[in-house]
Short mmCIF file of C-alpha atoms and ligand atoms in Angstrom, two decimals:
data_model
loop_
_atom_site.label_atom_id
_atom_site.label_comp_id
_atom_site.label_asym_id
_atom_site.label_seq_id
_atom_site.Cartn_x
_atom_site.Cartn_y
_atom_site.Cartn_z
CA MET A 1 22.50 -13.80 1.46
CA PHE A 2 19.51 -12.60 -0.46
CA ILE A 3 18.62 -16.13 -1.48
CA ARG A 4 18.74 -17.31 2.13
CA ARG A 5 16.62 -14.37 3.29
CA SER A 6 14.14 -15.04 0.49
CA LEU A 7 13.81 -18.65 1.56
CA TYR A 8 13.25 -17.54 5.13
CA THR A 9 10.47 -15.15 4.05
CA LEU A 10 9.03 -17.76 1.72
CA THR A 11 8.92 -20.24 4.59
CA ILE A 12 7.07 -17.73 6.76
CA LEU A 13 4.65 -17.07 3.89
CA LEU A 14 4.09 -20.79 3.38
CA ILE A 15 3.35 -21.20 7.06
CA LEU A 16 0.86 -18.34 6.85
CA CYS A 17 -0.71 -19.85 3.71
CA THR A 18 -0.94 -23.42 4.91
CA GLY A 19 -1.19 -23.04 8.67
CA ARG A 20 -4.96 -23.36 8.78
CA ALA A 21 -5.00 -26.33 6.40
CA VAL A 22 -2.38 -28.14 8.48
CA GLY A 23 -4.32 -27.42 11.66
CA GLN A 24 -7.51 -28.76 10.14
CA THR A 25 -5.78 -31.91 8.94
CA GLN A 26 -4.35 -32.53 12.40
CA GLY A 27 -7.71 -31.90 13.97
CA GLN A 28 -9.47 -34.28 11.65
CA SER A 29 -6.98 -37.10 12.01
CA SER A 30 -6.96 -36.71 15.79
CA GLY A 31 -10.74 -36.74 15.74
CA GLN A 32 -10.80 -39.86 13.61
CA THR A 33 -8.41 -41.67 15.91
CA GLN A 34 -10.46 -40.68 18.91
CA GLY A 35 -13.63 -41.57 17.03
CA GLN A 36 -12.51 -45.16 16.85
CA THR A 37 -12.45 -45.38 20.63
CA SER A 38 -14.82 -42.78 22.05
CA GLY A 39 -16.67 -41.31 19.06
CA GLN A 40 -15.89 -37.77 20.35
CA PRO A 41 -13.53 -35.39 18.54
CA THR A 42 -11.26 -33.84 21.15
CA HIS A 43 -9.60 -31.00 19.22
CA SER A 44 -11.15 -27.58 19.25
CA ASN A 45 -9.16 -24.80 17.56
CA PRO A 46 -9.26 -21.63 19.65
CA TRP A 47 -8.39 -19.63 16.50
CA ALA A 48 -11.32 -20.90 14.43
CA PRO A 49 -13.63 -18.21 12.94
CA MET A 50 -15.97 -16.82 15.57
CA ASP A 51 -18.60 -14.10 15.88
CA LEU A 52 -16.69 -10.84 16.49
CA GLY A 53 -19.65 -9.01 17.98
CA GLN A 54 -20.02 -5.31 17.18
CA LEU A 55 -17.34 -3.78 14.96
CA PRO A 56 -16.34 -0.10 15.19
CA PRO A 57 -18.67 2.13 13.12
CA VAL A 58 -17.66 3.12 9.59
CA ALA A 59 -16.52 6.76 9.22
CA SER A 60 -18.37 9.28 7.07
CA LEU A 61 -18.24 8.68 3.32
CA SER A 62 -18.67 12.38 2.53
CA ASP A 63 -16.71 14.35 5.16
CA GLY A 64 -13.31 14.34 3.55
CA VAL A 65 -11.14 15.25 0.63
CA TRP A 66 -9.33 13.17 -1.99
CA LEU A 67 -5.63 14.00 -1.96
CA LYS A 68 -3.03 12.63 -4.34
CA GLY A 69 0.55 12.04 -3.36
CA GLU A 70 3.97 10.47 -3.69
CA LEU A 71 5.24 8.21 -0.90
CA HIS A 72 8.67 7.08 -2.04
CA MET A 73 11.16 9.59 -3.37
CA HIS A 74 14.89 10.18 -2.94
CA SER A 75 16.53 13.61 -2.81
CA ARG A 76 20.18 14.69 -2.84
CA HIS A 77 20.45 13.35 0.74
CA SER A 78 20.54 9.83 -0.71
CA ASN A 79 23.96 9.28 -2.20
CA ASP A 80 22.58 7.13 -5.03
CA ALA A 81 20.38 10.04 -6.22
CA SER A 82 21.38 12.66 -8.81
CA ASN A 83 20.24 16.21 -9.64
CA ASN A 84 17.34 15.89 -7.20
CA SER A 85 17.27 18.73 -4.70
CA ILE A 86 14.26 18.95 -2.38
CA ALA A 87 13.29 22.31 -3.95
CA LYS A 88 13.24 20.65 -7.37
CA ILE A 89 10.97 17.84 -6.15
CA ILE A 90 8.53 20.19 -4.41
CA ALA A 91 8.38 22.52 -7.42
CA PHE A 92 7.56 19.53 -9.62
CA CYS A 93 4.80 18.38 -7.24
CA ASN A 94 3.26 21.86 -7.47
CA THR A 95 3.36 21.72 -11.26
CA VAL A 96 1.41 18.46 -11.49
CA GLY A 97 -0.95 19.09 -8.55
CA ILE A 98 0.47 16.56 -6.08
CA ASP A 99 -1.04 17.37 -2.66
CA TYR A 100 1.26 15.47 -0.31
CA LEU A 101 4.81 14.13 -0.44
CA CYS A 102 7.10 12.00 1.65
CA ILE A 103 10.79 12.30 0.80
CA THR A 104 12.23 8.98 1.87
CA ASP A 105 16.00 9.21 1.75
CA HIS A 106 18.08 6.14 2.61
CA ASP A 107 18.72 6.47 6.34
CA ASN A 108 21.96 4.46 6.17
CA HIS A 109 23.53 7.14 3.97
CA VAL A 110 23.44 9.54 6.94
CA GLY A 111 23.94 7.01 9.75
CA GLY A 112 20.25 7.24 10.66
CA ASP A 113 20.37 11.00 11.22
CA VAL A 114 17.66 12.08 8.76
CA ALA A 115 16.63 14.77 11.26
CA HIS A 116 19.85 16.72 10.57
CA ASN A 117 19.89 16.02 6.84
CA THR A 118 16.64 15.71 4.84
CA TRP A 119 14.41 17.32 7.49
CA ALA A 120 16.96 20.07 8.29
CA ASP A 121 17.43 21.05 4.66
CA PRO A 122 16.32 24.71 4.26
CA GLU A 123 14.39 23.57 1.18
CA PHE A 124 12.28 21.13 3.24
CA LYS A 125 9.27 23.43 3.49
CA SER A 126 6.15 24.14 1.45
CA ASP A 127 2.97 26.18 1.76
CA SER A 128 1.16 24.10 -0.85
CA VAL A 129 2.41 20.50 -0.63
CA LEU A 130 1.83 18.62 2.64
CA LEU A 131 5.23 17.26 3.63
CA LEU A 132 5.36 14.06 5.66
CA TYR A 133 8.36 13.22 7.83
CA GLY A 134 9.92 9.91 6.88
CA ALA A 135 12.88 8.00 5.53
CA GLU A 136 13.65 4.73 3.80
CA TRP A 137 14.69 2.37 6.57
CA THR A 138 17.54 0.67 4.75
CA THR A 139 18.67 -2.54 6.43
CA THR A 140 20.41 -5.84 5.76
CA ARG A 141 17.01 -7.53 5.70
CA GLY A 142 15.47 -5.09 3.25
CA HIS A 143 13.72 -1.75 3.07
CA GLY A 144 10.69 -0.09 4.59
CA ASN A 145 9.35 3.47 4.56
CA VAL A 146 8.32 5.43 7.62
CA PHE A 147 5.47 7.95 7.36
CA SER A 148 4.76 10.48 10.10
CA ALA A 149 2.91 13.78 10.29
CA ARG A 150 5.54 15.19 12.65
CA PRO A 151 9.24 14.67 13.41
CA TYR A 152 10.08 11.51 15.39
CA ASP A 153 13.27 9.89 16.64
CA HIS A 154 14.26 8.03 13.47
CA GLN A 155 17.72 7.33 14.88
CA ARG A 156 16.21 4.79 17.29
CA LEU A 157 14.65 2.83 14.43
CA TYR A 158 17.93 2.93 12.51
CA ASP A 159 19.87 1.70 15.52
CA VAL A 160 17.73 -1.46 15.95
CA ARG A 161 17.58 -2.30 12.23
CA ASP A 162 19.46 -5.58 12.53
CA GLN A 163 17.82 -6.73 15.76
CA ARG A 164 15.07 -9.32 16.08
CA ASP A 165 11.56 -8.35 15.06
CA ILE A 166 10.33 -8.30 18.65
CA VAL A 167 12.85 -5.53 19.50
CA ILE A 168 12.14 -3.56 16.31
CA GLY A 169 8.36 -3.92 16.72
CA ALA A 170 8.54 -2.44 20.23
CA VAL A 171 10.45 0.61 18.93
CA VAL A 172 7.98 1.14 16.07
CA LYS A 173 5.14 1.02 18.58
CA GLU A 174 6.83 3.46 20.97
CA LEU A 175 7.58 5.91 18.17
CA GLY A 176 3.96 5.70 17.03
CA VAL A 177 4.93 5.86 13.35
CA HIS A 178 3.42 4.21 10.29
CA LEU A 179 5.95 1.66 9.00
CA SER A 180 5.38 0.36 5.47
CA ALA A 181 6.93 -2.56 3.58
CA ASN A 182 8.81 -1.43 0.44
CA HIS A 183 9.14 -3.34 -2.86
CA PRO A 184 8.27 -6.57 -1.01
CA SER A 185 9.60 -8.98 -3.61
CA GLY A 186 13.05 -9.30 -5.15
CA LYS A 187 16.20 -7.41 -4.26
CA ASP A 188 16.01 -5.58 -0.92
CA HIS A 189 12.54 -7.03 -0.27
CA PHE A 190 11.00 -6.35 3.13
CA GLY A 191 12.39 -9.34 5.07
CA PHE A 192 10.64 -8.59 8.38
CA SER A 193 7.39 -9.60 10.01
CA TYR A 194 4.35 -8.01 8.41
CA ASP A 195 2.91 -7.66 11.91
CA MET A 196 5.04 -4.49 12.22
CA VAL A 197 3.69 -2.70 9.16
CA LYS A 198 0.45 -0.92 8.33
CA SER A 199 0.90 -0.78 4.56
CA ILE A 200 2.72 -2.43 1.70
CA GLU A 201 4.13 -0.96 -1.51
CA VAL A 202 2.15 -2.98 -4.05
CA TRP A 203 3.04 -0.66 -6.94
CA ASN A 204 6.71 0.38 -7.02
CA SER A 205 7.81 2.66 -9.91
CA ALA A 206 6.18 3.27 -13.27
CA ILE A 207 6.90 -0.30 -14.36
CA TRP A 208 3.64 -2.00 -13.34
CA SER A 209 4.54 -5.46 -14.69
CA LYS A 210 7.29 -6.03 -12.12
CA ASN A 211 4.80 -5.80 -9.23
CA ALA A 212 3.08 -9.17 -9.73
CA ASN A 213 4.83 -10.80 -6.76
CA ALA A 214 4.09 -7.78 -4.56
CA MET A 215 0.39 -8.21 -5.34
CA MET A 216 0.62 -11.92 -4.51
CA ILE A 217 2.25 -11.18 -1.14
CA TRP A 218 -0.44 -8.55 -0.42
CA ASP A 219 -3.22 -11.06 -1.10
CA ASP A 220 -1.48 -13.61 1.13
CA MET A 221 -1.32 -11.09 3.98
CA LEU A 222 -4.96 -10.04 3.49
CA SER A 223 -6.11 -13.65 3.30
CA SER A 224 -4.36 -14.40 6.60
CA GLY A 225 -6.44 -11.75 8.37
CA ARG A 226 -4.12 -8.75 8.18
CA LYS A 227 -5.90 -5.52 7.27
CA LEU A 228 -2.99 -4.08 5.30
CA THR A 229 -3.16 -1.01 3.07
CA GLY A 230 -1.78 -1.30 -0.46
CA ARG A 231 0.03 1.83 -1.67
CA GLY A 232 2.32 3.08 -4.42
CA GLY A 233 5.70 4.81 -4.63
CA SER A 234 7.86 5.86 -7.57
CA ASP A 235 11.18 5.27 -5.78
CA ALA A 236 12.53 7.97 -8.10
CA HIS A 237 16.14 9.02 -7.47
CA HIS A 238 17.02 11.26 -10.39
CA GLY A 239 16.04 14.78 -11.41
CA VAL A 240 16.57 16.98 -14.45
CA PRO A 241 20.14 18.36 -14.54
CA ASP A 242 20.46 22.14 -14.23
CA SER A 243 22.83 22.17 -17.23
CA PRO A 244 23.86 19.54 -19.80
CA ASP A 245 27.25 19.03 -18.15
CA LYS A 246 25.46 17.85 -14.98
CA THR A 247 23.88 14.92 -16.82
CA ALA A 248 24.42 11.74 -14.80
CA LYS A 249 24.47 8.05 -15.61
CA ASN A 250 20.82 7.60 -14.62
CA THR A 251 19.40 10.95 -15.73
CA TYR A 252 17.42 9.10 -18.43
CA GLN A 253 15.23 7.58 -15.68
CA ARG A 254 13.79 11.02 -14.91
CA TYR A 255 11.63 10.92 -18.05
CA ALA A 256 10.25 7.44 -17.28
CA ASN A 257 9.80 7.46 -13.50
CA TYR A 258 9.30 10.46 -11.24
CA ALA A 259 6.92 11.86 -8.62
CA GLY A 260 3.44 10.46 -9.25
CA THR A 261 4.40 7.26 -11.09
CA PRO A 262 2.30 5.82 -9.55
CA THR A 263 0.09 8.24 -7.60
CA THR A 264 -1.38 7.19 -4.25
CA TRP A 265 -4.80 8.74 -3.53
CA VAL A 266 -6.11 9.00 0.04
CA PHE A 267 -9.57 10.00 1.23
CA ALA A 268 -8.48 12.20 4.14
CA THR A 269 -10.77 13.76 6.75
CA SER A 270 -8.97 17.08 6.19
CA ARG A 271 -6.13 18.59 4.23
CA THR A 272 -3.49 17.87 6.86
CA SER A 273 -0.44 15.63 7.11
CA GLN A 274 -1.99 13.76 10.03
CA ALA A 275 -5.15 13.02 8.04
CA VAL A 276 -3.01 11.68 5.18
CA VAL A 277 -1.17 9.29 7.52
CA ASP A 278 -4.45 8.24 9.15
CA ALA A 279 -5.98 7.47 5.74
CA LEU A 280 -2.92 5.39 4.83
CA THR A 281 -3.43 3.44 8.04
CA ASN A 282 -7.19 2.94 7.69
CA GLY A 283 -6.96 2.00 4.00
CA ARG A 284 -9.12 4.62 2.31
CA VAL A 285 -6.55 4.56 -0.45
CA CYS A 286 -6.30 3.80 -4.16
CA VAL A 287 -3.40 3.90 -6.59
CA SER A 288 -3.39 5.31 -10.14
CA ALA A 289 -0.76 5.17 -12.89
CA ASN A 290 -0.10 8.91 -12.66
CA PRO A 291 -1.69 12.13 -11.29
CA TYR A 292 -3.82 12.60 -14.43
CA ALA A 293 -5.12 9.01 -14.63
CA PRO A 294 -8.59 8.30 -13.20
CA ARG A 295 -8.80 6.84 -9.69
CA VAL A 296 -10.76 3.77 -8.65
CA GLU A 297 -13.46 4.41 -6.06
CA PHE A 298 -15.07 1.37 -4.45
CA TYR A 299 -18.16 1.41 -2.21
CA ALA A 300 -20.70 -1.05 -0.78
CA ASP A 301 -24.40 -0.80 0.00
CA LEU A 302 -25.10 -3.20 2.86
CA ASP A 303 -28.89 -2.94 3.08
CA GLN A 304 -29.98 -2.54 -0.55
CA ASP A 305 -31.37 0.96 0.00
CA GLY A 306 -29.33 2.42 -2.85
CA LYS A 307 -27.20 4.47 -0.46
CA MET A 308 -23.56 3.50 -0.01
CA ASP A 309 -22.61 2.48 3.55
CA MET A 310 -18.87 1.85 3.32
CA MET A 311 -15.86 2.33 1.07
CA MET A 312 -12.47 0.72 0.51
CA GLY A 313 -10.50 0.32 3.70
CA ASP A 314 -13.70 -0.06 5.74
CA ASN A 315 -14.59 -3.22 7.66
CA ALA A 316 -18.16 -4.30 8.41
CA LYS A 317 -19.93 -7.27 9.87
CA ALA A 318 -21.40 -9.71 7.34
CA THR A 319 -25.12 -10.16 7.94
CA GLY A 320 -25.82 -13.04 5.56
CA LYS A 321 -27.68 -10.66 3.24
CA ALA A 322 -26.52 -9.76 -0.26
CA VAL A 323 -24.30 -6.68 -0.57
CA THR A 324 -24.28 -4.41 -3.63
CA PHE A 325 -20.84 -3.18 -4.60
CA HIS A 326 -20.24 -0.02 -6.62
CA VAL A 327 -17.06 0.68 -8.59
CA GLN A 328 -16.45 3.94 -10.40
CA LEU A 329 -13.58 5.57 -12.22
CA THR A 330 -13.33 9.22 -11.19
CA GLY A 331 -11.35 11.64 -13.31
CA LYS A 332 -10.34 11.79 -16.91
CA THR A 333 -11.46 8.64 -18.72
CA VAL A 334 -11.33 8.19 -22.50
CA PRO A 335 -15.03 8.31 -23.47
CA ASP A 336 -14.99 5.96 -26.45
CA SER A 337 -12.55 3.46 -24.91
CA SER A 338 -13.17 0.22 -23.05
CA TYR A 339 -12.00 -0.36 -19.46
CA THR A 340 -11.72 -3.79 -17.82
CA VAL A 341 -12.76 -3.97 -14.16
CA ASN A 342 -11.39 -7.05 -12.38
CA VAL A 343 -12.87 -7.98 -9.01
CA VAL A 344 -10.64 -10.03 -6.69
CA LYS A 345 -12.34 -11.84 -3.80
CA ASN A 346 -10.16 -13.39 -1.08
CA GLY A 347 -7.15 -13.41 -3.40
CA ASP A 348 -8.93 -15.12 -6.31
CA PRO A 349 -10.50 -13.70 -9.49
CA PHE A 350 -14.22 -13.19 -8.81
CA ALA A 351 -15.61 -11.34 -11.83
CA THR A 352 -14.55 -9.25 -14.83
CA TYR A 353 -16.63 -6.43 -16.31
CA ARG A 354 -16.11 -4.20 -19.31
CA VAL A 355 -17.27 -0.58 -19.22
CA ARG A 356 -17.09 2.36 -21.60
CA GLY A 357 -15.08 5.40 -20.61
CA SER A 358 -18.23 7.48 -21.04
CA GLN A 359 -20.01 5.50 -18.28
CA PRO A 360 -17.21 4.06 -16.11
CA VAL A 361 -19.39 2.48 -13.41
CA VAL A 362 -19.94 -1.16 -12.39
CA GLU A 363 -22.29 -2.64 -9.81
CA PHE A 364 -22.22 -6.25 -8.67
CA THR A 365 -23.72 -8.23 -5.84
CA ASP A 366 -22.36 -10.94 -3.55
CA THR A 367 -23.02 -12.33 -0.08
CA PRO A 368 -20.01 -12.40 2.27
CA VAL A 369 -19.97 -15.37 4.64
CA VAL A 370 -21.44 -14.81 8.11
CA LEU A 371 -18.68 -16.69 9.90
CA GLY A 372 -15.13 -15.98 8.71
CA ARG A 373 -13.50 -13.22 6.69
CA THR A 374 -14.18 -11.95 3.16
CA TYR A 375 -12.51 -9.17 1.21
CA TYR A 376 -13.03 -7.69 -2.24
CA ARG A 377 -10.68 -5.45 -4.17
CA ILE A 378 -10.57 -3.95 -7.68
CA GLU A 379 -8.02 -3.66 -10.48
CA VAL A 380 -8.81 -1.62 -13.58
CA GLU A 381 -7.10 -1.87 -16.97
CA GLY A 382 -7.63 0.40 -19.96
CA PRO A 383 -6.02 3.02 -22.15
CA PRO A 384 -2.92 4.72 -20.68
CA THR A 385 -3.21 8.36 -19.60
CA ALA A 386 -0.56 10.76 -20.91
CA TYR A 387 1.80 12.30 -18.33
CA PRO A 388 3.61 15.03 -20.28
CA GLN A 389 6.00 15.85 -17.41
CA VAL A 390 7.15 12.18 -17.26
CA PRO A 391 6.52 11.32 -20.90
CA GLN A 392 7.86 7.75 -21.00
CA SER A 393 5.97 6.55 -17.93
CA PRO A 394 2.58 5.63 -19.51
CA ALA A 395 4.26 3.04 -21.75
CA LEU A 396 5.83 1.43 -18.65
CA ALA A 397 2.51 1.24 -16.78
CA GLY A 398 0.97 -0.38 -19.87
CA ASN A 399 -2.76 -0.92 -19.58
CA MET A 400 -2.81 -0.69 -15.78
CA VAL A 401 -5.05 2.25 -14.85
CA GLY A 402 -5.45 1.81 -11.11
CA LEU A 403 -6.31 -0.37 -8.15
CA SER A 404 -8.43 -0.05 -5.04
CA ASN A 405 -7.88 -1.17 -1.49
CA PRO A 406 -10.17 -3.90 -0.18
CA ILE A 407 -13.62 -3.66 1.33
CA TYR A 408 -13.45 -5.96 4.36
CA PHE A 409 -15.99 -8.13 6.15
CA ASN A 410 -15.45 -9.67 9.57
CA PHE A 411 -11.80 -8.67 9.88
CA ASP A 412 -10.85 -8.76 13.55
CA PRO A 413 -9.86 -5.20 14.62
CA ASN A 414 -7.83 -6.72 17.43
CA PHE A 415 -5.83 -9.02 15.15
ZN1 ZN B 501 14.40 0.50 -1.40
ZN1 ZN B 502 13.84 3.79 -2.36
#
């Protein structure tokens, strides 16, 4: 079943990847055939790149607050979790300074009724951690997370889980929730249309190396014109037992993968749940190996005046003039260590820079095309950052420090 679903998704991806090339080939051959008789090509692709006119203005780069959070976590309301009460998770988040949290229990373990389980748990409350309402939508075709600032009718989404995408998409739209693709490659991959989601879990769990295919799928979706936010999620299920006799089969995972491995940072307009969800949707987001690791900030100066005009997640019109890009690591870097900054442009490696931890800043220049889309995103490698509360996690992240979301040019807001 999984193999068949994978082939189905792969076919969709291949169509997305090659659709334009096939169209161009058909257009050319039809033009050539016509050319032999009339000399006039007859095919004009209505989907070809065109001038989009004015794009919505970019939001303020200074009015906001960086918040760090965990977007994929299972409590005792998932029956494959152990020793993981909601109180235990929230207490841990307070200890390590996590600002927001979405507990995403498997909805199928409670017949879709998360409202009377996770959300009704007396422990589901906090004065310090912003709690999002959500669940892991657990279906035959794979998993997705829902993020919402307020309660919504999750039961409706659960009930349509095995319907066609057109039915599910209508429900997602009516509920007004942020649906996100989970662990998009491999077992339980998100086997639905990416037109229904606003973000994708490009970094699942502390083990960075297993996310290569997720990153590839993200680049495919971005390259096909989808403005899709990349985010992280530990997918942790297991907590510390209250006494040795409560030790469970998977308790060992607690020390390798828990809240914050990885950490998803959002630049929110305020310290509210709604602003967190909005930032996840608009893409002002970066992902770090853990809450103590530095985060990647990525800006662009469009008019060479030395002042930054946009940041990751933002979309601007390409003018044909050179753009200066600014990358910085914010937080605790290792001063005498070397960090590698990889720039990805339109899914391909664009440039690699090495910086010292004492001066973790890179600037580079490029000119996005006037007609058609361009995106740039950043991946940073370097020394691991210790996470004493989850001591085995840095070894699993390896040299991966963090990643940015893209800066976009000429992405159609009405796509
Ligand atoms: Zn899952
Ligand atoms: Zn999960």
